[in-house]
Amino acid sequence: VAIRDVLIAAAHQKPIVLALDDLPWIDDVSKNLITFLIDYIDDFSNTPILLLSLLHSQDWWLRDLVVKIAPEQYASLVLEWMSLEESSAFLDYLLPGKGVPEPLKAQILRRANGNPFHLSQIVKLLLADQVLVNHSGEWLVIEDVDSIFIPNTLEGVLRTRVDRLNVNAREIIQYAAVLGTVSSLDLLRRMADFIPHLDYHLQNLQKLRLIPYPFEENESIDRLERTLVANIVYASIPQQERFAHHGWIA
């Protein structure tokens, strides 16, 4: 109630935009707060407050709630999956030049299924595995196209990228997952200070955009990538190890 009253009072001073992001990883307290505010949306009548949110399919609880309570105040802009032509053009943008065989292109496009983020992660996996190597502006395929394995799902692609890291890099990624997506690089360095060649691994993981990188140009995209990777890695850590890591942080 207090938060509602503060928002109303602030909006009377100047219009407010409440921007909600990262809803797939929302905690219960925040979800309950949003639900409460929407349940009492009539209290915001004649109050200049705009609720703006990027929704994924798993966030439809918010859409359904708003449509049920205040359908006349709801508007949406739906972004469809990319068409095959758009996906092909995006792939050409990610892999400019000649040499990518059409069968490999077809396999990449089939796995990505119109999801641009999924497509970009497949490309990163193939480059990290050196399946594709750029030589003087032309792409060389190191393996036989029929033997190249591309996981079916986005989670599978991200998990494979993590599994390809060496044991020290994977341990650093585990610490980063425990710290959270908005973690302190200094704290991560302190947790992993016993790992040999720590600076080398940190720099490599930053280049791979798997831990925070200073002055990131595509911060929202990189943050999404790190969050998805952190969720996968965190779920793989045995519970006792998680408790020990959290205890160290505390």
PDB file of C-alpha atoms in Angstrom:
ATOM      1  CA  VAL A   1       0.000   0.000   0.000  1.00  0.00           C
ATOM      2  CA  ALA A   2       2.809   2.387   0.890  1.00  0.00           C
ATOM      3  CA  ILE A   3       4.520   1.811  -2.462  1.00  0.00           C
ATOM      4  CA  ARG A   4       1.226   2.429  -4.274  1.00  0.00           C
ATOM      5  CA  ASP A   5       0.754   5.726  -2.406  1.00  0.00           C
ATOM      6  CA  VAL A   6       4.334   6.791  -3.155  1.00  0.00           C
ATOM      7  CA  LEU A   7       3.850   6.092  -6.885  1.00  0.00           C
ATOM      8  CA  ILE A   8       0.609   8.058  -6.992  1.00  0.00           C
ATOM      9  CA  ALA A   9       2.175  11.007  -5.150  1.00  0.00           C
ATOM     10  CA  ALA A  10       5.249  10.989  -7.412  1.00  0.00           C
ATOM     11  CA  ALA A  11       3.115  10.750 -10.572  1.00  0.00           C
ATOM     12  CA  HIS A  12       1.220  13.861  -9.541  1.00  0.00           C
ATOM     13  CA  GLN A  13       4.560  15.678  -9.634  1.00  0.00           C
ATOM     14  CA  LYS A  14       5.513  14.344 -13.087  1.00  0.00           C
ATOM     15  CA  PRO A  15       4.515  11.357 -15.277  1.00  0.00           C
ATOM     16  CA  ILE A  16       6.118   8.027 -14.375  1.00  0.00           C
ATOM     17  CA  VAL A  17       7.119   5.062 -16.531  1.00  0.00           C
ATOM     18  CA  LEU A  18       7.494   1.760 -14.686  1.00  0.00           C
ATOM     19  CA  ALA A  19       9.732  -0.376 -16.903  1.00  0.00           C
ATOM     20  CA  LEU A  20       9.800  -4.088 -16.036  1.00  0.00           C
ATOM     21  CA  ASP A  21      12.617  -6.224 -17.390  1.00  0.00           C
ATOM     22  CA  ASP A  22      13.971  -9.751 -16.860  1.00  0.00           C
ATOM     23  CA  LEU A  23      10.532 -11.043 -15.846  1.00  0.00           C
ATOM     24  CA  PRO A  24      11.477 -14.700 -16.488  1.00  0.00           C
ATOM     25  CA  TRP A  25      13.681 -14.456 -13.371  1.00  0.00           C
ATOM     26  CA  ILE A  26      11.336 -12.427 -11.190  1.00  0.00           C
ATOM     27  CA  ASP A  27      11.246 -13.336  -7.497  1.00  0.00           C
ATOM     28  CA  ASP A  28       8.006 -14.011  -5.638  1.00  0.00           C
ATOM     29  CA  VAL A  29       8.111 -10.769  -3.630  1.00  0.00           C
ATOM     30  CA  SER A  30       8.418  -8.618  -6.761  1.00  0.00           C
ATOM     31  CA  LYS A  31       5.730 -10.644  -8.549  1.00  0.00           C
ATOM     32  CA  ASN A  32       3.346 -10.193  -5.633  1.00  0.00           C
ATOM     33  CA  LEU A  33       4.020  -6.457  -5.613  1.00  0.00           C
ATOM     34  CA  ILE A  34       3.266  -6.117  -9.333  1.00  0.00           C
ATOM     35  CA  THR A  35       0.127  -8.205  -8.935  1.00  0.00           C
ATOM     36  CA  PHE A  36      -0.994  -6.027  -6.024  1.00  0.00           C
ATOM     37  CA  LEU A  37      -0.484  -2.814  -7.977  1.00  0.00           C
ATOM     38  CA  ILE A  38      -2.444  -4.128 -10.950  1.00  0.00           C
ATOM     39  CA  ASP A  39      -5.240  -5.447  -8.706  1.00  0.00           C
ATOM     40  CA  TYR A  40      -5.673  -1.898  -7.427  1.00  0.00           C
ATOM     41  CA  ILE A  41      -5.299  -0.238 -10.790  1.00  0.00           C
ATOM     42  CA  ASP A  42      -8.475   1.789 -10.239  1.00  0.00           C
ATOM     43  CA  ASP A  43      -6.574   3.682  -7.546  1.00  0.00           C
ATOM     44  CA  PHE A  44      -4.324   4.994 -10.325  1.00  0.00           C
ATOM     45  CA  SER A  45      -7.191   6.557 -12.310  1.00  0.00           C
ATOM     46  CA  ASN A  46      -6.300  10.003 -13.635  1.00  0.00           C
ATOM     47  CA  THR A  47      -2.708   9.326 -12.611  1.00  0.00           C
ATOM     48  CA  PRO A  48      -0.040   9.516 -15.368  1.00  0.00           C
ATOM     49  CA  ILE A  49       1.678   6.148 -14.818  1.00  0.00           C
ATOM     50  CA  LEU A  50       2.702   3.904 -17.714  1.00  0.00           C
ATOM     51  CA  LEU A  51       3.580   0.260 -17.060  1.00  0.00           C
ATOM     52  CA  LEU A  52       5.969  -0.911 -19.777  1.00  0.00           C
ATOM     53  CA  SER A  53       7.252  -4.464 -20.019  1.00  0.00           C
ATOM     54  CA  LEU A  54       8.961  -6.817 -22.433  1.00  0.00           C
ATOM     55  CA  LEU A  55       7.092 -10.111 -22.213  1.00  0.00           C
ATOM     56  CA  HIS A  56       8.222 -13.578 -23.175  1.00  0.00           C
ATOM     57  CA  SER A  57       5.850 -16.504 -23.502  1.00  0.00           C
ATOM     58  CA  GLN A  58       6.501 -17.509 -19.885  1.00  0.00           C
ATOM     59  CA  ASP A  59       5.489 -14.002 -18.732  1.00  0.00           C
ATOM     60  CA  TRP A  60       1.902 -14.221 -19.963  1.00  0.00           C
ATOM     61  CA  TRP A  61       0.648 -14.230 -16.386  1.00  0.00           C
ATOM     62  CA  LEU A  62       1.209 -10.469 -16.411  1.00  0.00           C
ATOM     63  CA  ARG A  63      -0.526  -9.971 -19.742  1.00  0.00           C
ATOM     64  CA  ASP A  64      -3.471 -12.122 -18.691  1.00  0.00           C
ATOM     65  CA  LEU A  65      -3.767 -10.249 -15.397  1.00  0.00           C
ATOM     66  CA  VAL A  66      -3.815  -6.819 -17.043  1.00  0.00           C
ATOM     67  CA  VAL A  67      -6.249  -7.934 -19.762  1.00  0.00           C
ATOM     68  CA  LYS A  68      -8.595  -9.345 -17.101  1.00  0.00           C
ATOM     69  CA  ILE A  69      -8.571  -6.298 -14.838  1.00  0.00           C
ATOM     70  CA  ALA A  70      -8.117  -3.382 -17.238  1.00  0.00           C
ATOM     71  CA  PRO A  71      -8.531  -4.492 -20.864  1.00  0.00           C
ATOM     72  CA  GLU A  72      -9.273  -0.953 -22.050  1.00  0.00           C
ATOM     73  CA  GLN A  73      -5.910   0.228 -20.732  1.00  0.00           C
ATOM     74  CA  TYR A  74      -3.851  -2.568 -22.289  1.00  0.00           C
ATOM     75  CA  ALA A  75      -1.946  -2.339 -25.573  1.00  0.00           C
ATOM     76  CA  SER A  76       0.616  -4.713 -27.036  1.00  0.00           C
ATOM     77  CA  LEU A  77       3.135  -4.923 -29.850  1.00  0.00           C
ATOM     78  CA  VAL A  78       3.864  -8.523 -30.804  1.00  0.00           C
ATOM     79  CA  LEU A  79       7.257  -9.393 -32.258  1.00  0.00           C
ATOM     80  CA  GLU A  80       6.987 -12.516 -34.381  1.00  0.00           C
ATOM     81  CA  TRP A  81       9.776 -14.999 -35.023  1.00  0.00           C
ATOM     82  CA  MET A  82      11.950 -14.168 -37.988  1.00  0.00           C
ATOM     83  CA  SER A  83      10.955 -15.627 -41.324  1.00  0.00           C
ATOM     84  CA  LEU A  84      13.288 -18.035 -43.110  1.00  0.00           C
ATOM     85  CA  GLU A  85      14.437 -15.201 -45.372  1.00  0.00           C
ATOM     86  CA  GLU A  86      15.077 -12.892 -42.401  1.00  0.00           C
ATOM     87  CA  SER A  87      16.911 -15.641 -40.526  1.00  0.00           C
ATOM     88  CA  SER A  88      19.074 -16.338 -43.569  1.00  0.00           C
ATOM     89  CA  ALA A  89      19.911 -12.641 -43.901  1.00  0.00           C
ATOM     90  CA  PHE A  90      20.804 -12.475 -40.191  1.00  0.00           C
ATOM     91  CA  LEU A  91      23.046 -15.530 -40.536  1.00  0.00           C
ATOM     92  CA  ASP A  92      24.824 -13.891 -43.475  1.00  0.00           C
ATOM     93  CA  TYR A  93      25.334 -10.828 -41.253  1.00  0.00           C
ATOM     94  CA  LEU A  94      26.840 -12.971 -38.467  1.00  0.00           C
ATOM     95  CA  LEU A  95      29.034 -14.907 -40.914  1.00  0.00           C
ATOM     96  CA  PRO A  96      29.910 -12.432 -43.655  1.00  0.00           C
ATOM     97  CA  GLY A  97      31.857 -13.730 -46.603  1.00  0.00           C
ATOM     98  CA  LYS A  98      31.888 -16.945 -48.582  1.00  0.00           C
ATOM     99  CA  GLY A  99      32.444 -20.587 -47.781  1.00  0.00           C
ATOM    100  CA  VAL A 100      29.611 -21.603 -45.443  1.00  0.00           C
ATOM    101  CA  PRO A 101      28.067 -24.674 -47.124  1.00  0.00           C
ATOM    102  CA  GLU A 102      24.357 -24.519 -47.817  1.00  0.00           C
ATOM    103  CA  PRO A 103      23.680 -27.792 -45.904  1.00  0.00           C
ATOM    104  CA  LEU A 104      25.292 -26.273 -42.776  1.00  0.00           C
ATOM    105  CA  LYS A 105      23.321 -23.057 -43.228  1.00  0.00           C
ATOM    106  CA  ALA A 106      20.130 -25.102 -43.506  1.00  0.00           C
ATOM    107  CA  GLN A 107      20.954 -27.006 -40.317  1.00  0.00           C
ATOM    108  CA  ILE A 108      21.648 -23.784 -38.393  1.00  0.00           C
ATOM    109  CA  LEU A 109      18.410 -22.180 -39.589  1.00  0.00           C
ATOM    110  CA  ARG A 110      16.402 -25.295 -38.779  1.00  0.00           C
ATOM    111  CA  ARG A 111      17.769 -25.462 -35.231  1.00  0.00           C
ATOM    112  CA  ALA A 112      17.271 -21.726 -34.563  1.00  0.00           C
ATOM    113  CA  ASN A 113      13.678 -21.854 -35.831  1.00  0.00           C
ATOM    114  CA  GLY A 114      13.405 -18.092 -36.321  1.00  0.00           C
ATOM    115  CA  ASN A 115      14.841 -17.124 -32.922  1.00  0.00           C
ATOM    116  CA  PRO A 116      17.629 -14.568 -33.530  1.00  0.00           C
ATOM    117  CA  PHE A 117      19.226 -15.073 -30.108  1.00  0.00           C
ATOM    118  CA  HIS A 118      19.279 -18.848 -30.562  1.00  0.00           C
ATOM    119  CA  LEU A 119      20.813 -18.395 -34.009  1.00  0.00           C
ATOM    120  CA  SER A 120      23.567 -16.142 -32.671  1.00  0.00           C
ATOM    121  CA  GLN A 121      24.389 -18.666 -29.937  1.00  0.00           C
ATOM    122  CA  ILE A 122      24.708 -21.475 -32.487  1.00  0.00           C
ATOM    123  CA  VAL A 123      27.174 -19.357 -34.445  1.00  0.00           C
ATOM    124  CA  LYS A 124      29.170 -18.646 -31.266  1.00  0.00           C
ATOM    125  CA  LEU A 125      29.271 -22.372 -30.511  1.00  0.00           C
ATOM    126  CA  LEU A 126      30.540 -23.263 -33.990  1.00  0.00           C
ATOM    127  CA  LEU A 127      33.198 -20.541 -33.830  1.00  0.00           C
ATOM    128  CA  ALA A 128      34.291 -21.526 -30.300  1.00  0.00           C
ATOM    129  CA  ASP A 129      34.602 -25.161 -31.402  1.00  0.00           C
ATOM    130  CA  GLN A 130      36.532 -23.979 -34.477  1.00  0.00           C
ATOM    131  CA  VAL A 131      34.143 -25.871 -36.692  1.00  0.00           C
ATOM    132  CA  LEU A 132      34.061 -22.657 -38.709  1.00  0.00           C
ATOM    133  CA  VAL A 133      37.315 -20.785 -39.248  1.00  0.00           C
ATOM    134  CA  ASN A 134      37.667 -17.553 -41.163  1.00  0.00           C
ATOM    135  CA  HIS A 135      40.642 -17.437 -43.501  1.00  0.00           C
ATOM    136  CA  SER A 136      41.196 -14.258 -45.544  1.00  0.00           C
ATOM    137  CA  GLY A 137      37.484 -13.462 -45.570  1.00  0.00           C
ATOM    138  CA  GLU A 138      36.368 -16.975 -46.489  1.00  0.00           C
ATOM    139  CA  TRP A 139      34.855 -19.494 -44.080  1.00  0.00           C
ATOM    140  CA  LEU A 140      36.425 -22.927 -43.870  1.00  0.00           C
ATOM    141  CA  VAL A 141      34.468 -25.843 -42.415  1.00  0.00           C
ATOM    142  CA  ILE A 142      36.897 -28.042 -40.508  1.00  0.00           C
ATOM    143  CA  GLU A 143      34.573 -31.030 -40.034  1.00  0.00           C
ATOM    144  CA  ASP A 144      32.365 -32.950 -42.385  1.00  0.00           C
ATOM    145  CA  VAL A 145      29.021 -31.123 -42.438  1.00  0.00           C
ATOM    146  CA  ASP A 146      27.053 -34.316 -41.753  1.00  0.00           C
ATOM    147  CA  SER A 147      29.052 -34.949 -38.557  1.00  0.00           C
ATOM    148  CA  ILE A 148      28.545 -31.456 -37.068  1.00  0.00           C
ATOM    149  CA  PHE A 149      26.308 -31.663 -33.997  1.00  0.00           C
ATOM    150  CA  ILE A 150      24.092 -28.695 -33.124  1.00  0.00           C
ATOM    151  CA  PRO A 151      21.843 -29.099 -30.039  1.00  0.00           C
ATOM    152  CA  ASN A 152      18.109 -28.810 -30.664  1.00  0.00           C
ATOM    153  CA  THR A 153      17.366 -26.224 -27.972  1.00  0.00           C
ATOM    154  CA  LEU A 154      18.790 -22.885 -26.877  1.00  0.00           C
ATOM    155  CA  GLU A 155      19.500 -24.341 -23.434  1.00  0.00           C
ATOM    156  CA  GLY A 156      21.364 -27.203 -25.092  1.00  0.00           C
ATOM    157  CA  VAL A 157      23.502 -24.793 -27.104  1.00  0.00           C
ATOM    158  CA  LEU A 158      24.380 -22.720 -24.020  1.00  0.00           C
ATOM    159  CA  ARG A 159      25.083 -25.825 -21.951  1.00  0.00           C
ATOM    160  CA  THR A 160      27.396 -27.145 -24.674  1.00  0.00           C
ATOM    161  CA  ARG A 161      29.263 -23.825 -24.763  1.00  0.00           C
ATOM    162  CA  VAL A 162      29.869 -24.103 -21.018  1.00  0.00           C
ATOM    163  CA  ASP A 163      30.861 -27.780 -21.232  1.00  0.00           C
ATOM    164  CA  ARG A 164      33.502 -26.898 -23.843  1.00  0.00           C
ATOM    165  CA  LEU A 165      35.342 -24.681 -21.313  1.00  0.00           C
ATOM    166  CA  ASN A 166      38.294 -26.107 -19.412  1.00  0.00           C
ATOM    167  CA  VAL A 167      37.852 -27.130 -15.795  1.00  0.00           C
ATOM    168  CA  ASN A 168      39.229 -23.877 -14.329  1.00  0.00           C
ATOM    169  CA  ALA A 169      37.000 -21.682 -16.500  1.00  0.00           C
ATOM    170  CA  ARG A 170      33.956 -23.782 -15.571  1.00  0.00           C
ATOM    171  CA  GLU A 171      34.738 -23.332 -11.887  1.00  0.00           C
ATOM    172  CA  ILE A 172      34.919 -19.561 -12.336  1.00  0.00           C
ATOM    173  CA  ILE A 173      31.578 -19.663 -14.152  1.00  0.00           C
ATOM    174  CA  GLN A 174      30.102 -21.515 -11.171  1.00  0.00           C
ATOM    175  CA  TYR A 175      31.251 -18.774  -8.809  1.00  0.00           C
ATOM    176  CA  ALA A 176      29.815 -16.135 -11.142  1.00  0.00           C
ATOM    177  CA  ALA A 177      26.485 -17.995 -11.207  1.00  0.00           C
ATOM    178  CA  VAL A 178      26.351 -18.010  -7.396  1.00  0.00           C
ATOM    179  CA  LEU A 179      27.182 -14.306  -7.237  1.00  0.00           C
ATOM    180  CA  GLY A 180      24.410 -13.475  -9.704  1.00  0.00           C
ATOM    181  CA  THR A 181      24.232 -11.746 -13.061  1.00  0.00           C
ATOM    182  CA  VAL A 182      25.056  -8.309 -11.677  1.00  0.00           C
ATOM    183  CA  SER A 183      28.144  -9.493  -9.848  1.00  0.00           C
ATOM    184  CA  SER A 184      31.281  -7.693  -8.779  1.00  0.00           C
ATOM    185  CA  LEU A 185      34.322  -8.681 -10.792  1.00  0.00           C
ATOM    186  CA  ASP A 186      36.482  -7.906  -7.765  1.00  0.00           C
ATOM    187  CA  LEU A 187      34.437 -10.276  -5.592  1.00  0.00           C
ATOM    188  CA  LEU A 188      34.594 -12.957  -8.285  1.00  0.00           C
ATOM    189  CA  ARG A 189      38.356 -12.522  -8.390  1.00  0.00           C
ATOM    190  CA  ARG A 190      38.560 -12.987  -4.604  1.00  0.00           C
ATOM    191  CA  MET A 191      36.450 -16.150  -4.704  1.00  0.00           C
ATOM    192  CA  ALA A 192      38.606 -17.683  -7.430  1.00  0.00           C
ATOM    193  CA  ASP A 193      41.998 -16.341  -6.400  1.00  0.00           C
ATOM    194  CA  PHE A 194      43.410 -19.880  -5.996  1.00  0.00           C
ATOM    195  CA  ILE A 195      42.794 -20.823  -9.648  1.00  0.00           C
ATOM    196  CA  PRO A 196      45.973 -20.843 -11.779  1.00  0.00           C
ATOM    197  CA  HIS A 197      46.244 -18.183 -14.476  1.00  0.00           C
ATOM    198  CA  LEU A 198      43.120 -16.478 -13.148  1.00  0.00           C
ATOM    199  CA  ASP A 199      43.530 -13.267 -15.155  1.00  0.00           C
ATOM    200  CA  TYR A 200      43.822 -15.233 -18.390  1.00  0.00           C
ATOM    201  CA  HIS A 201      40.606 -17.144 -17.682  1.00  0.00           C
ATOM    202  CA  LEU A 202      38.742 -13.997 -16.634  1.00  0.00           C
ATOM    203  CA  GLN A 203      39.753 -12.179 -19.799  1.00  0.00           C
ATOM    204  CA  ASN A 204      38.772 -15.147 -21.953  1.00  0.00           C
ATOM    205  CA  LEU A 205      35.365 -15.452 -20.252  1.00  0.00           C
ATOM    206  CA  GLN A 206      34.826 -11.720 -20.742  1.00  0.00           C
ATOM    207  CA  LYS A 207      35.591 -12.051 -24.448  1.00  0.00           C
ATOM    208  CA  LEU A 208      33.053 -14.887 -24.601  1.00  0.00           C
ATOM    209  CA  ARG A 209      30.564 -12.562 -22.844  1.00  0.00           C
ATOM    210  CA  LEU A 210      30.002 -15.145 -20.104  1.00  0.00           C
ATOM    211  CA  ILE A 211      30.969 -12.786 -17.270  1.00  0.00           C
ATOM    212  CA  PRO A 212      30.565  -8.979 -17.102  1.00  0.00           C
ATOM    213  CA  TYR A 213      32.757  -7.030 -19.463  1.00  0.00           C
ATOM    214  CA  PRO A 214      33.570  -3.327 -18.889  1.00  0.00           C
ATOM    215  CA  PHE A 215      31.778  -0.844 -21.155  1.00  0.00           C
ATOM    216  CA  GLU A 216      29.712  -3.446 -23.022  1.00  0.00           C
ATOM    217  CA  GLU A 217      28.208  -2.080 -26.216  1.00  0.00           C
ATOM    218  CA  ASN A 218      25.325  -4.577 -26.262  1.00  0.00           C
ATOM    219  CA  GLU A 219      24.701  -4.749 -22.521  1.00  0.00           C
ATOM    220  CA  SER A 220      21.058  -5.912 -22.691  1.00  0.00           C
ATOM    221  CA  ILE A 221      21.920  -8.787 -25.058  1.00  0.00           C
ATOM    222  CA  ASP A 222      25.042  -9.745 -23.094  1.00  0.00           C
ATOM    223  CA  ARG A 223      23.089  -9.625 -19.822  1.00  0.00           C
ATOM    224  CA  LEU A 224      20.447 -11.962 -21.229  1.00  0.00           C
ATOM    225  CA  GLU A 225      23.161 -14.376 -22.353  1.00  0.00           C
ATOM    226  CA  ARG A 226      24.898 -14.277 -18.974  1.00  0.00           C
ATOM    227  CA  THR A 227      21.616 -14.742 -17.114  1.00  0.00           C
ATOM    228  CA  LEU A 228      20.634 -17.815 -19.117  1.00  0.00           C
ATOM    229  CA  VAL A 229      24.102 -19.312 -18.697  1.00  0.00           C
ATOM    230  CA  ALA A 230      24.086 -18.520 -14.961  1.00  0.00           C
ATOM    231  CA  ASN A 231      20.732 -20.284 -14.514  1.00  0.00           C
ATOM    232  CA  ILE A 232      22.002 -23.395 -16.297  1.00  0.00           C
ATOM    233  CA  VAL A 233      25.276 -23.463 -14.373  1.00  0.00           C
ATOM    234  CA  TYR A 234      23.655 -22.710 -11.006  1.00  0.00           C
ATOM    235  CA  ALA A 235      21.208 -25.590 -11.434  1.00  0.00           C
ATOM    236  CA  SER A 236      24.136 -27.941 -12.062  1.00  0.00           C
ATOM    237  CA  ILE A 237      25.937 -27.084  -8.795  1.00  0.00           C
ATOM    238  CA  PRO A 238      25.331 -29.662  -6.011  1.00  0.00           C
ATOM    239  CA  GLN A 239      23.254 -28.179  -3.197  1.00  0.00           C
ATOM    240  CA  GLN A 240      25.973 -28.522  -0.546  1.00  0.00           C
ATOM    241  CA  GLU A 241      28.425 -26.654  -2.766  1.00  0.00           C
ATOM    242  CA  ARG A 242      25.854 -23.892  -3.312  1.00  0.00           C
ATOM    243  CA  PHE A 243      25.423 -23.528   0.472  1.00  0.00           C
ATOM    244  CA  ALA A 244      29.201 -23.356   0.919  1.00  0.00           C
ATOM    245  CA  HIS A 245      29.569 -20.684  -1.785  1.00  0.00           C
ATOM    246  CA  HIS A 246      26.716 -18.602  -0.381  1.00  0.00           C
ATOM    247  CA  GLY A 247      28.196 -18.947   3.081  1.00  0.00           C
ATOM    248  CA  TRP A 248      31.532 -17.602   1.826  1.00  0.00           C
ATOM    249  CA  ILE A 249      29.806 -14.619   0.197  1.00  0.00           C
ATOM    250  CA  ALA A 250      27.840 -13.857   3.367  1.00  0.00           C
TER     251      ALA A 250
END
